[in-house]
């Protein structure tokens, strides 16, 4: 069983960390089901274990939190759907790379419900949208904009943290960081792409595509 929780309003980041820590422990001890938690945060930046100080270009703009997850700097804020994924890989595939690939596939499948072609790129974490309407990147390649970020942590084969998908955040808020350390490409959102998608619409798509991404992962004892 996977419990789905959707929180109204804006969840403070320290509260989210505390919830995930407690839930991961409870899952490990067999006291709670796996969980997908859908929420939004107030404007903030988080740093991952690979963050570089120079990529925090405006440290006084919003609160900065040590997320204790993999990855680099990320922005969270209103209009962005965060999905924290707490799954027990002891009863699934004990394969970190494959888990991240499943998260990528989940995002891509959900975006496809809105006719958005999400892609992954070698050497770049997250899910991207190619923008032929924009100037090419400095190396001449097509410009990609990031629409979804991925950052995970795994403790005793229980996953936490997860993904964030831009629905309608204030994209100028990303200016205070170099998102995920990548300077050559920008960020976008579903609304920025001209799609009048509500948060509830994305939630429906995420739930509908979850089994496609993870349903065949369960190991039967």
mmCIF file of N, CA and C in Angstrom, residues 27-134:
data_model
loop_
_atom_site.group_PDB
_atom_site.id
_atom_site.type_symbol
_atom_site.label_atom_id
_atom_site.label_comp_id
_atom_site.label_asym_id
_atom_site.label_seq_id
_atom_site.Cartn_x
_atom_site.Cartn_y
_atom_site.Cartn_z
ATOM 1 N N UNK A 27 8.478 3.486 8.297
ATOM 2 C CA UNK A 27 8.434 2.497 7.214
ATOM 3 C C UNK A 27 9.452 1.401 7.467
ATOM 4 N N UNK A 28 10.647 1.806 7.876
ATOM 5 C CA UNK A 28 11.713 0.820 8.148
ATOM 6 C C UNK A 28 11.285 -0.147 9.247
ATOM 7 N N UNK A 29 10.586 0.366 10.251
ATOM 8 C CA UNK A 29 10.181 -0.468 11.382
ATOM 9 C C UNK A 29 8.873 -1.207 11.126
ATOM 10 N N UNK A 30 8.257 -0.984 9.960
ATOM 11 C CA UNK A 30 7.013 -1.664 9.636
ATOM 12 C C UNK A 30 5.789 -1.061 10.283
ATOM 13 N N UNK A 31 5.899 0.185 10.774
ATOM 14 C CA UNK A 31 4.781 0.834 11.458
ATOM 15 C C UNK A 31 3.953 1.715 10.532
ATOM 16 N N UNK A 32 4.395 1.912 9.287
ATOM 17 C CA UNK A 32 3.676 2.798 8.366
ATOM 18 C C UNK A 32 3.837 2.300 6.947
ATOM 19 N N UNK A 33 2.853 2.659 6.115
ATOM 20 C CA UNK A 33 2.911 2.327 4.703
ATOM 21 C C UNK A 33 3.861 3.268 3.970
ATOM 22 N N UNK A 34 4.243 2.863 2.767
ATOM 23 C CA UNK A 34 4.955 3.769 1.879
ATOM 24 C C UNK A 34 4.072 4.997 1.621
ATOM 25 N N UNK A 35 4.680 6.076 1.124
ATOM 26 C CA UNK A 35 3.944 7.337 1.073
ATOM 27 C C UNK A 35 4.433 8.197 -0.086
ATOM 28 N N UNK A 36 3.485 8.853 -0.766
ATOM 29 C CA UNK A 36 3.783 9.936 -1.696
ATOM 30 C C UNK A 36 3.084 11.172 -1.153
ATOM 31 N N UNK A 37 3.857 12.217 -0.913
ATOM 32 C CA UNK A 37 3.336 13.435 -0.279
ATOM 33 C C UNK A 37 3.422 14.591 -1.278
ATOM 34 N N UNK A 38 2.268 15.127 -1.651
ATOM 35 C CA UNK A 38 2.187 16.252 -2.582
ATOM 36 C C UNK A 38 1.990 17.537 -1.797
ATOM 37 N N UNK A 39 2.826 18.540 -2.089
ATOM 38 C CA UNK A 39 2.768 19.785 -1.329
ATOM 39 C C UNK A 39 3.415 20.920 -2.099
ATOM 40 N N UNK A 40 3.295 22.122 -1.541
ATOM 41 C CA UNK A 40 4.021 23.298 -2.004
ATOM 42 C C UNK A 40 4.760 23.899 -0.814
ATOM 43 N N UNK A 41 5.873 24.550 -1.092
ATOM 44 C CA UNK A 41 6.635 25.248 -0.065
ATOM 45 C C UNK A 41 6.547 26.762 -0.269
ATOM 46 N N UNK A 42 6.777 27.540 0.781
ATOM 47 C CA UNK A 42 7.017 28.970 0.575
ATOM 48 C C UNK A 42 8.328 29.154 -0.176
ATOM 49 N N UNK A 43 8.614 30.346 -0.726
ATOM 50 C CA UNK A 43 9.853 30.529 -1.497
ATOM 51 C C UNK A 43 11.098 30.236 -0.658
ATOM 52 N N UNK A 44 11.972 29.376 -1.181
ATOM 53 C CA UNK A 44 13.196 29.012 -0.469
ATOM 54 C C UNK A 44 14.153 28.339 -1.439
ATOM 55 N N UNK A 45 15.414 28.285 -1.026
ATOM 56 C CA UNK A 45 16.427 27.530 -1.749
ATOM 57 C C UNK A 45 16.892 26.374 -0.882
ATOM 58 N N UNK A 46 17.203 25.251 -1.519
ATOM 59 C CA UNK A 46 17.780 24.126 -0.799
ATOM 60 C C UNK A 46 19.118 23.762 -1.429
ATOM 61 N N UNK A 47 20.018 23.291 -0.597
ATOM 62 C CA UNK A 47 21.319 22.849 -1.090
ATOM 63 C C UNK A 47 21.436 21.350 -0.902
ATOM 64 N N UNK A 48 22.017 20.698 -1.895
ATOM 65 C CA UNK A 48 22.267 19.270 -1.813
ATOM 66 C C UNK A 48 23.717 18.987 -1.491
ATOM 67 N N UNK A 49 24.060 17.725 -1.488
ATOM 68 C CA UNK A 49 25.403 17.331 -1.079
ATOM 69 C C UNK A 49 26.472 17.733 -2.087
ATOM 70 N N UNK A 50 26.067 18.084 -3.322
ATOM 71 C CA UNK A 50 27.036 18.490 -4.343
ATOM 72 C C UNK A 50 27.011 19.992 -4.616
ATOM 73 N N UNK A 51 26.334 20.768 -3.776
ATOM 74 C CA UNK A 51 26.200 22.202 -4.018
ATOM 75 C C UNK A 51 27.546 22.919 -3.955
ATOM 76 N N UNK A 52 27.693 23.930 -4.818
ATOM 77 C CA UNK A 52 28.896 24.751 -4.843
ATOM 78 C C UNK A 52 28.527 26.163 -4.379
ATOM 79 N N UNK A 53 29.299 26.740 -3.445
ATOM 80 C CA UNK A 53 28.941 28.050 -2.891
ATOM 81 C C UNK A 53 28.707 29.116 -3.957
ATOM 82 N N UNK A 54 29.465 29.085 -5.043
ATOM 83 C CA UNK A 54 29.329 30.123 -6.069
ATOM 84 C C UNK A 54 28.008 30.029 -6.825
ATOM 85 N N UNK A 55 27.296 28.913 -6.702
ATOM 86 C CA UNK A 55 26.022 28.760 -7.392
ATOM 87 C C UNK A 55 24.855 29.355 -6.610
ATOM 88 N N UNK A 56 25.114 29.817 -5.385
ATOM 89 C CA UNK A 56 24.106 30.567 -4.628
ATOM 90 C C UNK A 56 24.405 32.041 -4.858
ATOM 91 N N UNK A 57 23.805 32.615 -5.902
ATOM 92 C CA UNK A 57 24.184 33.952 -6.364
ATOM 93 C C UNK A 57 23.506 35.075 -5.590
ATOM 94 N N UNK A 58 22.419 34.778 -4.881
ATOM 95 C CA UNK A 58 21.710 35.796 -4.100
ATOM 96 C C UNK A 58 21.292 35.174 -2.770
ATOM 97 N N UNK A 59 22.262 35.001 -1.857
ATOM 98 C CA UNK A 59 22.001 34.233 -0.639
ATOM 99 C C UNK A 59 21.017 34.889 0.324
ATOM 100 N N UNK A 60 20.748 36.188 0.151
ATOM 101 C CA UNK A 60 19.851 36.887 1.071
ATOM 102 C C UNK A 60 18.424 36.993 0.546
ATOM 103 N N UNK A 61 18.170 36.425 -0.623
ATOM 104 C CA UNK A 61 16.845 36.601 -1.234
ATOM 105 C C UNK A 61 15.769 35.792 -0.517
ATOM 106 N N UNK A 62 16.042 34.506 -0.304
ATOM 107 C CA UNK A 62 15.112 33.608 0.373
ATOM 108 C C UNK A 62 15.886 32.764 1.375
ATOM 109 N N UNK A 63 15.190 32.152 2.332
ATOM 110 C CA UNK A 63 15.884 31.232 3.243
ATOM 111 C C UNK A 63 16.560 30.099 2.469
ATOM 112 N N UNK A 64 17.704 29.669 2.982
ATOM 113 C CA UNK A 64 18.464 28.583 2.365
ATOM 114 C C UNK A 64 18.562 27.446 3.371
ATOM 115 N N UNK A 65 18.181 26.253 2.931
ATOM 116 C CA UNK A 65 18.176 25.088 3.806
ATOM 117 C C UNK A 65 19.093 24.002 3.265
ATOM 118 N N UNK A 66 19.769 23.332 4.187
ATOM 119 C CA UNK A 66 20.543 22.142 3.841
ATOM 120 C C UNK A 66 19.562 20.985 3.741
ATOM 121 N N UNK A 67 19.325 20.517 2.519
ATOM 122 C CA UNK A 67 18.296 19.500 2.300
ATOM 123 C C UNK A 67 18.743 18.104 2.677
ATOM 124 N N UNK A 68 20.070 17.894 2.788
ATOM 125 C CA UNK A 68 20.596 16.568 3.132
ATOM 126 C C UNK A 68 20.176 15.509 2.106
ATOM 127 N N UNK A 69 20.083 15.931 0.837
ATOM 128 C CA UNK A 69 19.772 15.020 -0.269
ATOM 129 C C UNK A 69 20.855 15.153 -1.309
ATOM 130 N N UNK A 70 20.828 14.297 -2.323
ATOM 131 C CA UNK A 70 21.767 14.433 -3.414
ATOM 132 C C UNK A 70 21.419 15.631 -4.284
ATOM 133 N N UNK A 71 22.381 16.051 -5.095
ATOM 134 C CA UNK A 71 22.137 17.155 -6.018
ATOM 135 C C UNK A 71 22.731 18.469 -5.552
ATOM 136 N N UNK A 72 22.350 19.548 -6.246
ATOM 137 C CA UNK A 72 22.917 20.864 -5.972
ATOM 138 C C UNK A 72 21.815 21.818 -5.498
ATOM 139 N N UNK A 73 21.916 23.107 -5.866
ATOM 140 C CA UNK A 73 20.914 24.066 -5.394
ATOM 141 C C UNK A 73 19.613 23.929 -6.184
ATOM 142 N N UNK A 74 18.510 24.034 -5.470
ATOM 143 C CA UNK A 74 17.182 23.966 -6.067
ATOM 144 C C UNK A 74 16.305 25.028 -5.424
ATOM 145 N N UNK A 75 15.373 25.555 -6.214
ATOM 146 C CA UNK A 75 14.368 26.487 -5.690
ATOM 147 C C UNK A 75 13.054 25.740 -5.488
ATOM 148 N N UNK A 76 12.365 26.043 -4.397
ATOM 149 C CA UNK A 76 10.987 25.599 -4.191
ATOM 150 C C UNK A 76 10.139 26.815 -3.850
ATOM 151 N N UNK A 77 8.890 26.799 -4.309
ATOM 152 C CA UNK A 77 8.013 27.907 -3.990
ATOM 153 C C UNK A 77 6.602 27.676 -4.479
ATOM 154 N N UNK A 78 5.706 28.609 -4.207
ATOM 155 C CA UNK A 78 4.311 28.482 -4.635
ATOM 156 C C UNK A 78 4.218 28.289 -6.150
ATOM 157 N N UNK A 79 3.274 27.462 -6.560
ATOM 158 C CA UNK A 79 3.114 27.184 -7.978
ATOM 159 C C UNK A 79 3.976 26.051 -8.480
ATOM 160 N N UNK A 80 4.725 25.437 -7.582
ATOM 161 C CA UNK A 80 5.563 24.287 -7.942
ATOM 162 C C UNK A 80 5.072 23.079 -7.148
ATOM 163 N N UNK A 81 4.761 22.003 -7.850
ATOM 164 C CA UNK A 81 4.337 20.797 -7.151
ATOM 165 C C UNK A 81 5.537 19.986 -6.724
ATOM 166 N N UNK A 82 5.665 19.804 -5.429
ATOM 167 C CA UNK A 82 6.699 18.946 -4.856
ATOM 168 C C UNK A 82 6.052 17.607 -4.516
ATOM 169 N N UNK A 83 6.697 16.535 -4.898
ATOM 170 C CA UNK A 83 6.233 15.191 -4.557
ATOM 171 C C UNK A 83 7.358 14.478 -3.819
ATOM 172 N N UNK A 84 7.187 14.305 -2.518
ATOM 173 C CA UNK A 84 8.159 13.563 -1.731
ATOM 174 C C UNK A 84 7.763 12.091 -1.747
ATOM 175 N N UNK A 85 8.714 11.252 -2.131
ATOM 176 C CA UNK A 85 8.429 9.842 -2.405
ATOM 177 C C UNK A 85 9.166 8.982 -1.392
ATOM 178 N N UNK A 86 8.396 8.327 -0.529
ATOM 179 C CA UNK A 86 8.971 7.487 0.526
ATOM 180 C C UNK A 86 8.592 6.036 0.246
ATOM 181 N N UNK A 87 9.484 5.329 -0.423
ATOM 182 C CA UNK A 87 9.252 3.948 -0.831
ATOM 183 C C UNK A 87 10.296 3.034 -0.200
ATOM 184 N N UNK A 88 9.906 1.806 0.040
ATOM 185 C CA UNK A 88 10.776 0.819 0.667
ATOM 186 C C UNK A 88 11.421 -0.054 -0.412
ATOM 187 N N UNK A 89 12.645 0.278 -0.759
ATOM 188 C CA UNK A 89 13.334 -0.482 -1.806
ATOM 189 C C UNK A 89 13.769 -1.862 -1.327
ATOM 190 N N UNK A 90 13.677 -2.115 -0.011
ATOM 191 C CA UNK A 90 13.919 -3.471 0.465
ATOM 192 C C UNK A 90 12.886 -4.437 -0.113
ATOM 193 N N UNK A 91 11.701 -3.926 -0.437
ATOM 194 C CA UNK A 91 10.637 -4.746 -1.000
ATOM 195 C C UNK A 91 10.434 -4.452 -2.477
ATOM 196 N N UNK A 92 11.367 -3.715 -3.039
ATOM 197 C CA UNK A 92 11.319 -3.353 -4.457
ATOM 198 C C UNK A 92 12.691 -3.670 -5.061
ATOM 199 N N UNK A 93 13.119 -2.869 -6.017
ATOM 200 C CA UNK A 93 14.456 -3.038 -6.600
ATOM 201 C C UNK A 93 15.469 -2.249 -5.771
ATOM 202 N N UNK A 94 16.474 -2.915 -5.254
ATOM 203 C CA UNK A 94 17.516 -2.217 -4.494
ATOM 204 C C UNK A 94 18.561 -1.705 -5.472
ATOM 205 N N UNK A 95 18.141 -0.710 -6.243
ATOM 206 C CA UNK A 95 18.963 -0.175 -7.330
ATOM 207 C C UNK A 95 18.707 1.329 -7.406
ATOM 208 N N UNK A 96 19.653 2.135 -6.920
ATOM 209 C CA UNK A 96 19.460 3.580 -6.840
ATOM 210 C C UNK A 96 19.311 4.191 -8.227
ATOM 211 N N UNK A 97 20.165 3.796 -9.148
ATOM 212 C CA UNK A 97 20.097 4.350 -10.509
ATOM 213 C C UNK A 97 18.739 4.059 -11.150
ATOM 214 N N UNK A 98 18.267 2.823 -10.970
ATOM 215 C CA UNK A 98 16.974 2.464 -11.554
ATOM 216 C C UNK A 98 15.832 3.243 -10.896
ATOM 217 N N UNK A 99 15.952 3.506 -9.602
ATOM 218 C CA UNK A 99 14.929 4.295 -8.911
ATOM 219 C C UNK A 99 14.851 5.699 -9.495
ATOM 220 N N UNK A 100 16.005 6.325 -9.719
ATOM 221 C CA UNK A 100 16.016 7.667 -10.313
ATOM 222 C C UNK A 100 15.425 7.629 -11.717
ATOM 223 N N UNK A 101 15.755 6.594 -12.478
ATOM 224 C CA UNK A 101 15.180 6.461 -13.817
ATOM 225 C C UNK A 101 13.664 6.338 -13.757
ATOM 226 N N UNK A 102 13.163 5.643 -12.754
ATOM 227 C CA UNK A 102 11.715 5.522 -12.601
ATOM 228 C C UNK A 102 11.088 6.871 -12.262
ATOM 229 N N UNK A 103 11.750 7.667 -11.431
ATOM 230 C CA UNK A 103 11.257 9.013 -11.150
ATOM 231 C C UNK A 103 11.207 9.846 -12.431
ATOM 232 N N UNK A 104 12.264 9.760 -13.234
ATOM 233 C CA UNK A 104 12.286 10.476 -14.511
ATOM 234 C C UNK A 104 11.129 10.023 -15.410
ATOM 235 N N UNK A 105 10.940 8.706 -15.499
ATOM 236 C CA UNK A 105 9.862 8.187 -16.328
ATOM 237 C C UNK A 105 8.495 8.606 -15.836
ATOM 238 N N UNK A 106 8.334 8.686 -14.526
ATOM 239 C CA UNK A 106 7.071 9.130 -13.921
ATOM 240 C C UNK A 106 6.766 10.573 -14.328
ATOM 241 N N UNK A 107 7.756 11.431 -14.211
ATOM 242 C CA UNK A 107 7.575 12.833 -14.600
ATOM 243 C C UNK A 107 7.221 12.936 -16.078
ATOM 244 N N UNK A 108 7.971 12.238 -16.912
ATOM 245 C CA UNK A 108 7.754 12.314 -18.361
ATOM 246 C C UNK A 108 6.353 11.831 -18.718
ATOM 247 N N UNK A 109 5.906 10.754 -18.068
ATOM 248 C CA UNK A 109 4.567 10.238 -18.339
ATOM 249 C C UNK A 109 3.488 11.224 -17.907
ATOM 250 N N UNK A 110 3.669 11.868 -16.757
ATOM 251 C CA UNK A 110 2.686 12.847 -16.287
ATOM 252 C C UNK A 110 2.645 14.061 -17.219
ATOM 253 N N UNK A 111 3.815 14.537 -17.667
ATOM 254 C CA UNK A 111 3.850 15.677 -18.577
ATOM 255 C C UNK A 111 3.200 15.342 -19.910
ATOM 256 N N UNK A 112 3.328 14.091 -20.327
ATOM 257 C CA UNK A 112 2.746 13.680 -21.604
ATOM 258 C C UNK A 112 1.236 13.821 -21.596
ATOM 259 N N UNK A 113 0.603 13.777 -20.411
ATOM 260 C CA UNK A 113 -0.840 13.979 -20.333
ATOM 261 C C UNK A 113 -1.239 15.373 -20.800
ATOM 262 N N UNK A 114 -0.274 16.299 -20.821
ATOM 263 C CA UNK A 114 -0.532 17.676 -21.277
ATOM 264 C C UNK A 114 0.169 17.956 -22.609
ATOM 265 N N UNK A 115 0.545 16.865 -23.283
ATOM 266 C CA UNK A 115 1.232 16.967 -24.583
ATOM 267 C C UNK A 115 2.562 17.714 -24.483
ATOM 268 N N UNK A 116 3.222 17.569 -23.360
ATOM 269 C CA UNK A 116 4.557 18.135 -23.155
ATOM 270 C C UNK A 116 5.567 16.998 -23.268
ATOM 271 N N UNK A 117 6.547 17.170 -24.136
ATOM 272 C CA UNK A 117 7.567 16.140 -24.363
ATOM 273 C C UNK A 117 8.759 16.387 -23.444
ATOM 274 N N UNK A 118 8.724 15.788 -22.270
ATOM 275 C CA UNK A 118 9.862 15.882 -21.369
ATOM 276 C C UNK A 118 10.970 14.939 -21.798
ATOM 277 N N UNK A 119 12.211 15.375 -21.610
ATOM 278 C CA UNK A 119 13.362 14.560 -21.995
ATOM 279 C C UNK A 119 14.393 14.589 -20.875
ATOM 280 N N UNK A 120 15.259 13.578 -20.869
ATOM 281 C CA UNK A 120 16.416 13.570 -19.975
ATOM 282 C C UNK A 120 17.663 13.732 -20.830
ATOM 283 N N UNK A 121 18.680 14.337 -20.253
ATOM 284 C CA UNK A 121 19.925 14.604 -20.967
ATOM 285 C C UNK A 121 21.096 14.033 -20.180
ATOM 286 N N UNK A 122 22.049 13.438 -20.886
ATOM 287 C CA UNK A 122 23.252 12.927 -20.236
ATOM 288 C C UNK A 122 23.972 14.066 -19.519
ATOM 289 N N UNK A 123 24.350 13.817 -18.279
ATOM 290 C CA UNK A 123 25.101 14.800 -17.516
ATOM 291 C C UNK A 123 24.251 15.877 -16.876
ATOM 292 N N UNK A 124 22.923 15.819 -17.069
ATOM 293 C CA UNK A 124 22.032 16.809 -16.472
ATOM 294 C C UNK A 124 20.908 16.095 -15.735
ATOM 295 N N UNK A 125 20.786 16.364 -14.448
ATOM 296 C CA UNK A 125 19.739 15.739 -13.656
ATOM 297 C C UNK A 125 18.419 16.465 -13.907
ATOM 298 N N UNK A 126 17.336 15.730 -13.866
ATOM 299 C CA UNK A 126 16.021 16.335 -14.007
ATOM 300 C C UNK A 126 15.402 16.049 -15.355
ATOM 301 N N UNK A 127 14.282 16.723 -15.610
ATOM 302 C CA UNK A 127 13.556 16.556 -16.869
ATOM 303 C C UNK A 127 13.483 17.909 -17.558
ATOM 304 N N UNK A 128 13.686 17.894 -18.879
ATOM 305 C CA UNK A 128 13.872 19.098 -19.667
ATOM 306 C C UNK A 128 12.871 19.171 -20.807
ATOM 307 N N UNK A 129 12.652 20.374 -21.314
ATOM 308 C CA UNK A 129 11.806 20.604 -22.477
ATOM 309 C C UNK A 129 12.627 21.369 -23.504
ATOM 310 N N UNK A 130 12.717 20.854 -24.713
ATOM 311 C CA UNK A 130 13.471 21.522 -25.773
ATOM 312 C C UNK A 130 12.687 22.740 -26.254
ATOM 313 N N UNK A 131 13.401 23.875 -26.416
ATOM 314 C CA UNK A 131 12.766 25.140 -26.775
ATOM 315 C C UNK A 131 13.305 25.651 -28.108
ATOM 316 N N UNK A 132 12.781 25.162 -29.237
ATOM 317 C CA UNK A 132 13.251 25.647 -30.539
ATOM 318 C C UNK A 132 12.913 27.109 -30.779
ATOM 319 N N UNK A 133 12.016 27.665 -29.968
ATOM 320 C CA UNK A 133 11.639 29.071 -30.098
ATOM 321 C C UNK A 133 12.666 30.004 -29.467
ATOM 322 N N UNK A 134 13.682 29.448 -28.790
ATOM 323 C CA UNK A 134 14.694 30.264 -28.124
ATOM 324 C C UNK A 134 16.029 30.163 -28.848
#
